[in-house]
PDB file of C-alpha atoms and ligand atoms in Angstrom:
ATOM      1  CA  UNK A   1      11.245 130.402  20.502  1.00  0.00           C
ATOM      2  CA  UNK A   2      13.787 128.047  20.189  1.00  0.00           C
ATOM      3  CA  UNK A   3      13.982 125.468  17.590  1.00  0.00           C
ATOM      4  CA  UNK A   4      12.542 122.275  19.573  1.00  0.00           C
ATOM      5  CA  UNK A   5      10.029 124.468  20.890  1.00  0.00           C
ATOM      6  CA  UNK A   6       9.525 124.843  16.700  1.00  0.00           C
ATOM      7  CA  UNK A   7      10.144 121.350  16.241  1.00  0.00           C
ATOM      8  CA  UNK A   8       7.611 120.271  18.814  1.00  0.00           C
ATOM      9  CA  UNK A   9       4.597 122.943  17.667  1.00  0.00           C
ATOM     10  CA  UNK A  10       4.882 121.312  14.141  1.00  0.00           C
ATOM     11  CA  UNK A  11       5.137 117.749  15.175  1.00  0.00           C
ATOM     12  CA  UNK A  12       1.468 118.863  16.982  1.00  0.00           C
ATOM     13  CA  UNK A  13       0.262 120.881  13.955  1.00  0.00           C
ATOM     14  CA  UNK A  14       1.273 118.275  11.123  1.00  0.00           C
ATOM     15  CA  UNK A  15      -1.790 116.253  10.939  1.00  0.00           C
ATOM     16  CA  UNK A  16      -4.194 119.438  10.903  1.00  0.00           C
ATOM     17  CA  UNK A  17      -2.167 121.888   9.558  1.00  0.00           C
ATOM     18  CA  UNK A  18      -3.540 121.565   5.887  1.00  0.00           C
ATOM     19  CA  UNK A  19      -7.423 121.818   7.251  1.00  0.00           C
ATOM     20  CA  UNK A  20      -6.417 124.505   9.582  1.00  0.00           C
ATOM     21  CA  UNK A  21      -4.025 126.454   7.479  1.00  0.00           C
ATOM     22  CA  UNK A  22      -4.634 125.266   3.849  1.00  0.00           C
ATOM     23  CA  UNK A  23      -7.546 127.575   2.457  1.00  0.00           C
ATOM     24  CA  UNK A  24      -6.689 130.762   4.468  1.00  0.00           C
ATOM     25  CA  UNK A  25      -3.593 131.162   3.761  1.00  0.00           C
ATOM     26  CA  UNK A  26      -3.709 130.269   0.306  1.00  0.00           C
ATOM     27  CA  UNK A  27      -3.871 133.767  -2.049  1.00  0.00           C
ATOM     28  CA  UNK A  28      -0.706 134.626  -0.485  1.00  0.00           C
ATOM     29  CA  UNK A  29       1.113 131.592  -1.427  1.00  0.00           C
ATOM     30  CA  UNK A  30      -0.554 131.885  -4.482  1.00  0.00           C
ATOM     31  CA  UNK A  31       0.208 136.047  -5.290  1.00  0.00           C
ATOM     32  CA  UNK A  32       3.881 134.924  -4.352  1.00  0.00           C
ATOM     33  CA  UNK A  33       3.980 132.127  -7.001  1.00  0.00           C
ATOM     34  CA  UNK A  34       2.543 134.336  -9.233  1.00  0.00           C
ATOM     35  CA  UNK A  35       5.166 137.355  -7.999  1.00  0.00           C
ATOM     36  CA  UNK A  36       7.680 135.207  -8.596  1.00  0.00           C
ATOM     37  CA  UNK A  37       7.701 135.091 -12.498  1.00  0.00           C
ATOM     38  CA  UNK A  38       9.413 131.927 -12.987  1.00  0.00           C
ATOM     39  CA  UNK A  39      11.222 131.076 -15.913  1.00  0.00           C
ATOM     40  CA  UNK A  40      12.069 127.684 -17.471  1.00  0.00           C
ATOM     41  CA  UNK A  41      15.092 126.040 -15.761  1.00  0.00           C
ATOM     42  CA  UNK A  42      14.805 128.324 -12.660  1.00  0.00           C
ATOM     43  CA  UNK A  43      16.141 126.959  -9.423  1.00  0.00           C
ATOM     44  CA  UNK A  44      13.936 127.606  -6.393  1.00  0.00           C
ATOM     45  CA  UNK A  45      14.584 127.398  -2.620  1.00  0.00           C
ATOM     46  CA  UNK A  46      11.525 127.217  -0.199  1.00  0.00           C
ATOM     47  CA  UNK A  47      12.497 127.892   3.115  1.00  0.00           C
ATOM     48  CA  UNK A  48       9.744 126.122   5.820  1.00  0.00           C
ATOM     49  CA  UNK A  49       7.487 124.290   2.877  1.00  0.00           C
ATOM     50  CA  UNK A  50       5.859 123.001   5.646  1.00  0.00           C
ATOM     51  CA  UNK A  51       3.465 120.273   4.469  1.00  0.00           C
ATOM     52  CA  UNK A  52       3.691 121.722   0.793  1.00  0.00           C
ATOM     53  CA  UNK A  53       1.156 123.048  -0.219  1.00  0.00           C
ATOM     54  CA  UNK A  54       2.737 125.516  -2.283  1.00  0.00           C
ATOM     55  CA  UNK A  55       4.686 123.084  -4.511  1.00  0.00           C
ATOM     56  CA  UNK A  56       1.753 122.329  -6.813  1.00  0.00           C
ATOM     57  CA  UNK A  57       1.538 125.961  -7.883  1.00  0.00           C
ATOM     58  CA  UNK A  58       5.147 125.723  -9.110  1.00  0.00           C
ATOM     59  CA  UNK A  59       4.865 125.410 -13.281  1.00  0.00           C
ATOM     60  CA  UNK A  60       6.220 122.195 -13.918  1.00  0.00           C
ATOM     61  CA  UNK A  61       9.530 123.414 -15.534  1.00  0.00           C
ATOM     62  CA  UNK A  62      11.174 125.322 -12.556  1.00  0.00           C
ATOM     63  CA  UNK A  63      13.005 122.748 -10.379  1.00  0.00           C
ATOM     64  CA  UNK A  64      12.239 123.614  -6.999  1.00  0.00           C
ATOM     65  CA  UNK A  65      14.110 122.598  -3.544  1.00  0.00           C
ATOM     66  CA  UNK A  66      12.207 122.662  -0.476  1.00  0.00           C
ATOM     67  CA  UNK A  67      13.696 122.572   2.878  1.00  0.00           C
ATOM     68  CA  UNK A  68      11.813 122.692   6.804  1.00  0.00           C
ATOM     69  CA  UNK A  69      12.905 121.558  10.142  1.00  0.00           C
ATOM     70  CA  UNK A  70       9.595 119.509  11.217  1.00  0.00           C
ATOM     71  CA  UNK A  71      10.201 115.981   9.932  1.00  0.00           C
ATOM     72  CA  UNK A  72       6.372 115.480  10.450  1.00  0.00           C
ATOM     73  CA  UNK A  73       5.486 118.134   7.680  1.00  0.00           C
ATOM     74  CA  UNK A  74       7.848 116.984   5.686  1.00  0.00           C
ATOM     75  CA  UNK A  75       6.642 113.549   5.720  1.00  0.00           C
ATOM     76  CA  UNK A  76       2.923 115.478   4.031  1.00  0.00           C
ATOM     77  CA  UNK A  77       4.837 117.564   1.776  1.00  0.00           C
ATOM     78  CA  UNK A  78       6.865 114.299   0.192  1.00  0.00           C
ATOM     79  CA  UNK A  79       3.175 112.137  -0.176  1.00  0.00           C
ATOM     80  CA  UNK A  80       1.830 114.973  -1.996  1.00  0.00           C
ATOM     81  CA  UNK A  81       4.963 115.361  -4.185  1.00  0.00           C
ATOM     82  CA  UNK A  82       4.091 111.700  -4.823  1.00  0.00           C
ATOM     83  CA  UNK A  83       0.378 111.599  -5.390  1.00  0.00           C
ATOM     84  CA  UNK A  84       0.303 114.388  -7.254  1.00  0.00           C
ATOM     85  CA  UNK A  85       3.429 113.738  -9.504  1.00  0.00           C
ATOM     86  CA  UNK A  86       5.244 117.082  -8.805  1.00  0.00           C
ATOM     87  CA  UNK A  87       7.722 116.621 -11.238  1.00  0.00           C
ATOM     88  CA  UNK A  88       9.545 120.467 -10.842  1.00  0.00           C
ATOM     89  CA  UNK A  89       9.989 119.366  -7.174  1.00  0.00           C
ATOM     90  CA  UNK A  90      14.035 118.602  -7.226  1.00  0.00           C
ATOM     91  CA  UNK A  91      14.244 117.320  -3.527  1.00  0.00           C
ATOM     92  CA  UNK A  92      12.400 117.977  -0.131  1.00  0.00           C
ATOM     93  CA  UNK A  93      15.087 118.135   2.403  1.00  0.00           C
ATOM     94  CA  UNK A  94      15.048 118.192   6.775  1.00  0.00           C
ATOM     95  CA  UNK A  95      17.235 121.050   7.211  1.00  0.00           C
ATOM     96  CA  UNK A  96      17.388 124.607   9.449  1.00  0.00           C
ATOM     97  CA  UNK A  97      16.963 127.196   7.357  1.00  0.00           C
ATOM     98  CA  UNK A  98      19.081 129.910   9.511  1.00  0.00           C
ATOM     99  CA  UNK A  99      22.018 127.377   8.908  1.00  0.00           C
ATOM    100  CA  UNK A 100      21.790 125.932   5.269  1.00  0.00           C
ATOM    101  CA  UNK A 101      23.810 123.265   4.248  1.00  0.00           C
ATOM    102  CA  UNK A 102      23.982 125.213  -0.028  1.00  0.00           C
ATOM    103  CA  UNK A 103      26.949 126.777  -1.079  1.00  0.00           C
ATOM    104  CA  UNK A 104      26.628 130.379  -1.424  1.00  0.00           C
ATOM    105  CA  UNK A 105      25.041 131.684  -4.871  1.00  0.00           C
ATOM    106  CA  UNK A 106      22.856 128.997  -5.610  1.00  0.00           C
ATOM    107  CA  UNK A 107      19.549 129.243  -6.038  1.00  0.00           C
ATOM    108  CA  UNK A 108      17.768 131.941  -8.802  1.00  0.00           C
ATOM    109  CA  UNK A 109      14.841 133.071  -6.222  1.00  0.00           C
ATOM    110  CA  UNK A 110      14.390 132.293  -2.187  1.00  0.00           C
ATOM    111  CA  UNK A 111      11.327 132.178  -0.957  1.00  0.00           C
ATOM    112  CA  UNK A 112       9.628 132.066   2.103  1.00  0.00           C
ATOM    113  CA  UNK A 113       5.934 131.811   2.817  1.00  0.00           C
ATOM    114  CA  UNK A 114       5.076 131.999   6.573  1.00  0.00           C
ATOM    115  CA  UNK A 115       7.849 131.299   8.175  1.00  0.00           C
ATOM    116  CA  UNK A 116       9.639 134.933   9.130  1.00  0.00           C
ATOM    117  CA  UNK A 117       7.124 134.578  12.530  1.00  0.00           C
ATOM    118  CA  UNK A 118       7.338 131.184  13.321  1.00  0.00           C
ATOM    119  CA  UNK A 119      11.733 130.811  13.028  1.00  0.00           C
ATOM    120  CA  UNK A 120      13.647 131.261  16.235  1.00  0.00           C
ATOM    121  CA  UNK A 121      15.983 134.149  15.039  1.00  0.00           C
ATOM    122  CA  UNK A 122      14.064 135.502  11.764  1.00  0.00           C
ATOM    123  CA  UNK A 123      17.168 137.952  11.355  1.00  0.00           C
ATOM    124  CA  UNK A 124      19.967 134.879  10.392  1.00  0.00           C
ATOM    125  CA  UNK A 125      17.306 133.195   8.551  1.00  0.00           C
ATOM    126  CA  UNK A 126      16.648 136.390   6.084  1.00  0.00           C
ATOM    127  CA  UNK A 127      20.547 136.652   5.994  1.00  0.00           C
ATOM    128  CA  UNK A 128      20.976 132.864   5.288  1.00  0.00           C
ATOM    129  CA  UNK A 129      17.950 133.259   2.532  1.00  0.00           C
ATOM    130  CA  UNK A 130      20.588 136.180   0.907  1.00  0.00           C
ATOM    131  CA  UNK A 131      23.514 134.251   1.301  1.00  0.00           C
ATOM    132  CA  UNK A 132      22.250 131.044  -0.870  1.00  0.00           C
ATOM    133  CA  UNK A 133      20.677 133.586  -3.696  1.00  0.00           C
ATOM    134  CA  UNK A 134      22.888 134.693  -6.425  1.00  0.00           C
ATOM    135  CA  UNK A 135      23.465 138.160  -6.954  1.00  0.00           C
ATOM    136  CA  UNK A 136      20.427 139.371  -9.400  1.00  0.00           C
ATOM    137  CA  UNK A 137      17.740 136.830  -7.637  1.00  0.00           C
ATOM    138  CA  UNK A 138      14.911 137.366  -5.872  1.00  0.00           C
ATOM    139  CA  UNK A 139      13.675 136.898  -2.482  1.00  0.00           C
ATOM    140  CA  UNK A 140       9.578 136.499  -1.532  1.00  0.00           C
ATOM    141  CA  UNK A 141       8.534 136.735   1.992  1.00  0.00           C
ATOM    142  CA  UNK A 142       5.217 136.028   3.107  1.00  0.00           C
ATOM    143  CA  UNK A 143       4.107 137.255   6.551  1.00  0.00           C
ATOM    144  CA  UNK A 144       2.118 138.750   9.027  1.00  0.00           C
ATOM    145  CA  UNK A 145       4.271 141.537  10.752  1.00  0.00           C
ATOM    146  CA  UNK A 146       2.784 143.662  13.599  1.00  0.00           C
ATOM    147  CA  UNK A 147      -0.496 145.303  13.327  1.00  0.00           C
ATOM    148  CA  UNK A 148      -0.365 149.348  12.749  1.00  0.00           C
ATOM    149  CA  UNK A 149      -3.989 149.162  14.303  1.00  0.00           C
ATOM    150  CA  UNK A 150      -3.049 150.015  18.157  1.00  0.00           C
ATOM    151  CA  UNK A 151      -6.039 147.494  19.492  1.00  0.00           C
ATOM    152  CA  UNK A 152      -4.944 144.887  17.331  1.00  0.00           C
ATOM    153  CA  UNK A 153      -1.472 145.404  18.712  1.00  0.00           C
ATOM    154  CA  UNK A 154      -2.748 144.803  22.197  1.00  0.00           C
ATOM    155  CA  UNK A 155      -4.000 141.296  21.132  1.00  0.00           C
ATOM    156  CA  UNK A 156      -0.740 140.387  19.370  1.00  0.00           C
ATOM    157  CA  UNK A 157       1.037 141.528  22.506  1.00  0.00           C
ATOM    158  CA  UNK A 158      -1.418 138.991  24.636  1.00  0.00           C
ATOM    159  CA  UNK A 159      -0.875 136.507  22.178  1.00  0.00           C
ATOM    160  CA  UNK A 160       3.041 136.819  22.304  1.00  0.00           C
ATOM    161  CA  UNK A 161       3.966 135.168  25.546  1.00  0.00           C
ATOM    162  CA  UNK A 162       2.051 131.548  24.307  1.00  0.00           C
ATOM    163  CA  UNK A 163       4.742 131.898  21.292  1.00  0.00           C
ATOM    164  CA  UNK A 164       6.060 128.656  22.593  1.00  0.00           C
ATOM    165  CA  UNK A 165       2.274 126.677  22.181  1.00  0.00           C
ATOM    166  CA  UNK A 166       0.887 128.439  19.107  1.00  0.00           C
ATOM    167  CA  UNK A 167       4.156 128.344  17.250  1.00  0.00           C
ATOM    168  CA  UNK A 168       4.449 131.827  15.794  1.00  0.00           C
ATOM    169  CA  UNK A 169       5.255 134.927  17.150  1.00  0.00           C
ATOM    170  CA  UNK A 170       2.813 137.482  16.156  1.00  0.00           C
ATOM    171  CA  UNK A 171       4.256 140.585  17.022  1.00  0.00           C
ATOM    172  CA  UNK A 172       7.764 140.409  14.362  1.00  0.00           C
ATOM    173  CA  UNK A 173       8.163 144.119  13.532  1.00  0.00           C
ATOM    174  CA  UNK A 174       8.544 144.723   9.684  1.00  0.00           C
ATOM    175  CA  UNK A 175      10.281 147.905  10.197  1.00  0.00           C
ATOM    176  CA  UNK A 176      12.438 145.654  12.609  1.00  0.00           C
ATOM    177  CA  UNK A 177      13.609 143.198  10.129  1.00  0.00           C
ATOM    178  CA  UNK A 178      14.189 145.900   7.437  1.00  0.00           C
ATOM    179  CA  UNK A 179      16.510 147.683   9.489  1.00  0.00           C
ATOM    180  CA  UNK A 180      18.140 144.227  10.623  1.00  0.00           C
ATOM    181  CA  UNK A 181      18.728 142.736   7.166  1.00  0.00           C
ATOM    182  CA  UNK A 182      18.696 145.309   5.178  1.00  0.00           C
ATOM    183  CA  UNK A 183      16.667 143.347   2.570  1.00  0.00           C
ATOM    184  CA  UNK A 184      16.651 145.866  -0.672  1.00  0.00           C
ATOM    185  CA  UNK A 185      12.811 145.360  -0.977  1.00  0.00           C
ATOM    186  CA  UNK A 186      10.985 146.475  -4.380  1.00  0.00           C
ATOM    187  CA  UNK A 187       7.469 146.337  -3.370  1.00  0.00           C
ATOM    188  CA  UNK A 188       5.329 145.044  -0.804  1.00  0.00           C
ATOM    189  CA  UNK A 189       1.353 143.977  -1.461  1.00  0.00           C
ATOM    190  CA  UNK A 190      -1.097 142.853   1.049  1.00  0.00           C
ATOM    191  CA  UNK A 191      -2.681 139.472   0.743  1.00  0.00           C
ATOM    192  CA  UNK A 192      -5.293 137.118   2.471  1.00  0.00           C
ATOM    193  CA  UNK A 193      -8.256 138.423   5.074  1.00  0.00           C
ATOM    194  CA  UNK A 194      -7.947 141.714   5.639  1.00  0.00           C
ATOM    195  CA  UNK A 195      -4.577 142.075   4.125  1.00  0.00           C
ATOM    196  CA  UNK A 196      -3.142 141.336   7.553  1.00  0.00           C
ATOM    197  CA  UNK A 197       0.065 139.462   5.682  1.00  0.00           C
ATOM    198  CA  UNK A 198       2.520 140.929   3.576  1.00  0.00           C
ATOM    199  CA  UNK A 199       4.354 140.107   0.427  1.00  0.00           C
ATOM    200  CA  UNK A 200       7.749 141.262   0.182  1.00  0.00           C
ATOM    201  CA  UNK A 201       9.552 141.636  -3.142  1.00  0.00           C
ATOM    202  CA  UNK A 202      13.198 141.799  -2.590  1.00  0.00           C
ATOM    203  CA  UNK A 203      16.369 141.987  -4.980  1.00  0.00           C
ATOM    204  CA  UNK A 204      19.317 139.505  -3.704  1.00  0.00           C
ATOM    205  CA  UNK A 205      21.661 142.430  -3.889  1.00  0.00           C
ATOM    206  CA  UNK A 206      25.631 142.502  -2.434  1.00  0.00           C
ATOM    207  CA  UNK A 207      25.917 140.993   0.822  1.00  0.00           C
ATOM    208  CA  UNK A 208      26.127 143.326   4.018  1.00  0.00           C
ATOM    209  CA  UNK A 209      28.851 143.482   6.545  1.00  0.00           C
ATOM    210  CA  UNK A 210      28.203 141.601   9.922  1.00  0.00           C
ATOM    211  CA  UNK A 211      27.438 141.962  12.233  1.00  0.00           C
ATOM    212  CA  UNK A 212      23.701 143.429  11.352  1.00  0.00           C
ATOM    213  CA  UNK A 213      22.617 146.647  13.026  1.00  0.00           C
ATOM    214  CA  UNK A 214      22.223 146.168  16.721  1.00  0.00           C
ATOM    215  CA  UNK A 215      19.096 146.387  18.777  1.00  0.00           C
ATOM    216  CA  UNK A 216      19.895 149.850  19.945  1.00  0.00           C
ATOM    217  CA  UNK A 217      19.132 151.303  16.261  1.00  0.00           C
ATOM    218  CA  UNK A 218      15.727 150.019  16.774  1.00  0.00           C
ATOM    219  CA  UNK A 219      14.275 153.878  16.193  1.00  0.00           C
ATOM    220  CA  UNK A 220      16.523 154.687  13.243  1.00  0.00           C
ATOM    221  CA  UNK A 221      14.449 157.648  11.493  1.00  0.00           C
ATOM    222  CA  UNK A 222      15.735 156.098   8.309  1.00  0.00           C
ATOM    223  CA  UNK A 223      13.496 153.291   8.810  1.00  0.00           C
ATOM    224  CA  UNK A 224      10.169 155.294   8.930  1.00  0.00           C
ATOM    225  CA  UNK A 225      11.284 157.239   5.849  1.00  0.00           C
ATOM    226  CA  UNK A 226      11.362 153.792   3.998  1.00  0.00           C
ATOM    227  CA  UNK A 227       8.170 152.289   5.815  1.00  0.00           C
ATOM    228  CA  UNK A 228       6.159 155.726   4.256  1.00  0.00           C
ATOM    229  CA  UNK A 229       8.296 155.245   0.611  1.00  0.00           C
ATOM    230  CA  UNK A 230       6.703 151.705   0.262  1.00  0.00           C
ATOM    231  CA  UNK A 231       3.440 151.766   1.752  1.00  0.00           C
ATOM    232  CA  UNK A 232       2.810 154.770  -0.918  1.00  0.00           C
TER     233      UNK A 232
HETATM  234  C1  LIG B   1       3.351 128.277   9.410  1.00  0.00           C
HETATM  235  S1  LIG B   1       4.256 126.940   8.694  1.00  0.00           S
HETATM  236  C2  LIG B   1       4.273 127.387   6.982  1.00  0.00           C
HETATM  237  C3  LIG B   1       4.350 126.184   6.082  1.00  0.00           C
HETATM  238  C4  LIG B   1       4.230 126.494   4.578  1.00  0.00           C
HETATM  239  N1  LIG B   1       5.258 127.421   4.132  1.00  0.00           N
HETATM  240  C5  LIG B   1       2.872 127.020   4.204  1.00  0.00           C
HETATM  241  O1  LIG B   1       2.771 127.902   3.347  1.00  0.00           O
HETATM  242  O2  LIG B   1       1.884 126.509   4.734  1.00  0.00           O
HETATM  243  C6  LIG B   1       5.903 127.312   9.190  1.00  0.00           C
HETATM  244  C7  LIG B   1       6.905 126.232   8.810  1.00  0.00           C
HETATM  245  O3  LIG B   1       8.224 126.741   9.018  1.00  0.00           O
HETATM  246  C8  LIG B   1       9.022 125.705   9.530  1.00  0.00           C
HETATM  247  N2  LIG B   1      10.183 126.305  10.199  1.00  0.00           N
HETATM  248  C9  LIG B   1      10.211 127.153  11.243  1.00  0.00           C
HETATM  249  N3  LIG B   1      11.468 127.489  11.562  1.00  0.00           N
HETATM  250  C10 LIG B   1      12.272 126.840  10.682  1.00  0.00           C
HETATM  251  C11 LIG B   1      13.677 126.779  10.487  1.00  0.00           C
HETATM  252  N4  LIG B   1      14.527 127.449  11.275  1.00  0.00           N
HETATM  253  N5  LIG B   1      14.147 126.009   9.494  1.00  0.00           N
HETATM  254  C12 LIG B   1      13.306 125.330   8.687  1.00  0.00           C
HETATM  255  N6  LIG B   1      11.967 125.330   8.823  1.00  0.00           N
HETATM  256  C13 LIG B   1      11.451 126.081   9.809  1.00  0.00           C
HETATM  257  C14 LIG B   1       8.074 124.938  10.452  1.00  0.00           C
HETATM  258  O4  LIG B   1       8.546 123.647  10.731  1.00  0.00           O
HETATM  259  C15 LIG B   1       6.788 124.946   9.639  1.00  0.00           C
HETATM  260  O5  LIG B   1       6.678 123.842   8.786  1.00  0.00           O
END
């Protein structure tokens, strides 16, 4: 999906999105706040805050930065920073998060809370989330990655070819992206219905070499051995 076709899905979505997407979604934006352990004086990057609906679970003495590429979401996230006097919100910013405009190093945690599926090439944005966290920080992802269950697979795989009109892929491999970005993940958890989305916990560790791992590792055994280690 490119990122008009992103643009466009989110200019649709905007005035619904909080009805549609608000309440369901909301223990894993919550479990990742909570994850998250802030500390006073923390700097925080949200990648995609969409309409923000996460910034109010922020304590109020982080200062967080939240970016997205839909100037219609934004326009809901910056009202709510206003009614509700979000005061830890720092700035709200149109920007693409596989090509940030931050200096390397920046920010003490990256997070990123349903966005892996819905980004054009979830690969640079995972690298681009590393790049802007300093060395010792933290990066949160949550997502839905492809379904284990082989029937639910089949729907995802129906689903994928509207990715355009819905907006999200659902079929992003987690094994997939591990391998890609070698994210150094501590522990993943399983959040909202069904636990069909995933919280990642991952340490900002030393950047890797590019290019990333090509498609043609896609069945590196090494990958399974990790999928078992954390799903233990
Ligand atoms: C499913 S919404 C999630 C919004 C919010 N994080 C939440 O918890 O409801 C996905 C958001 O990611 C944004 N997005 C997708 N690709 C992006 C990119 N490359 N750069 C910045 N934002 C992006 C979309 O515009 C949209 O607002």
């Amino acid at each position: 999906m490119e990122i008009e076709a992103v643009r466009a899905a989110y200019r649709r979505y905007a005035r619904i999105y909080d009805a549609v997407f608000g309440p369901i979604l909301h223990p894993g934006r919550k479990l990742i706040i909570k994850a998250l352990g802030c500390r006073p004086g923390d700097h925080i990057l949200e990648v995609g805050v969409g309409t923000g609906l996460s910034l109010p679970l922020y304590p109020q003495d982080v200062r967080v930065t939240g970016i997205d590429i839909s100037a219609e979401m934004l326009a809901r996230a910056r009202q709510r920073v206003e009614h509700e006097c979000l005061a830890q919100v720092h700035a709200v910013l149109e920007m693409d998060a596989e090509d940030l405009r931050f200096p390397e190093n920046r920010f003490d945690k990256v997070v990123a809370m349903y966005v892996v599926s819905v980004a054009p090439d979830p690969t640079r944005l995972v690298a681009e989330m590393r790049r802007v966290c300093k060395p010792g920080g933290e990066i949160f992802i949550v997502n839905h990655f492809r379904s284990q269950n082989p029937l639910i697979r089949v729907l995802e795989g129906l689903v994928s070819p509207l990715a355009k009109l819905v907006g999200f892929h659902p079929d992003v491999g987690l094994d997939d992206l591990l391998r890609k970005t070698h994210l150094d993940v501590v522990n993943i958890r399983s959040a909202n219905l069904f636990g069909y989305w995933k919280v990642l916990r991952c340490r900002s560790t030393a950047r890797v070499p590019q290019p990333l791992v090509s498609d043609d590792a896609a069945n590196d055994e090494s990958v399974a051995a990790t999928m078992q280690e954390f799903s233990k």
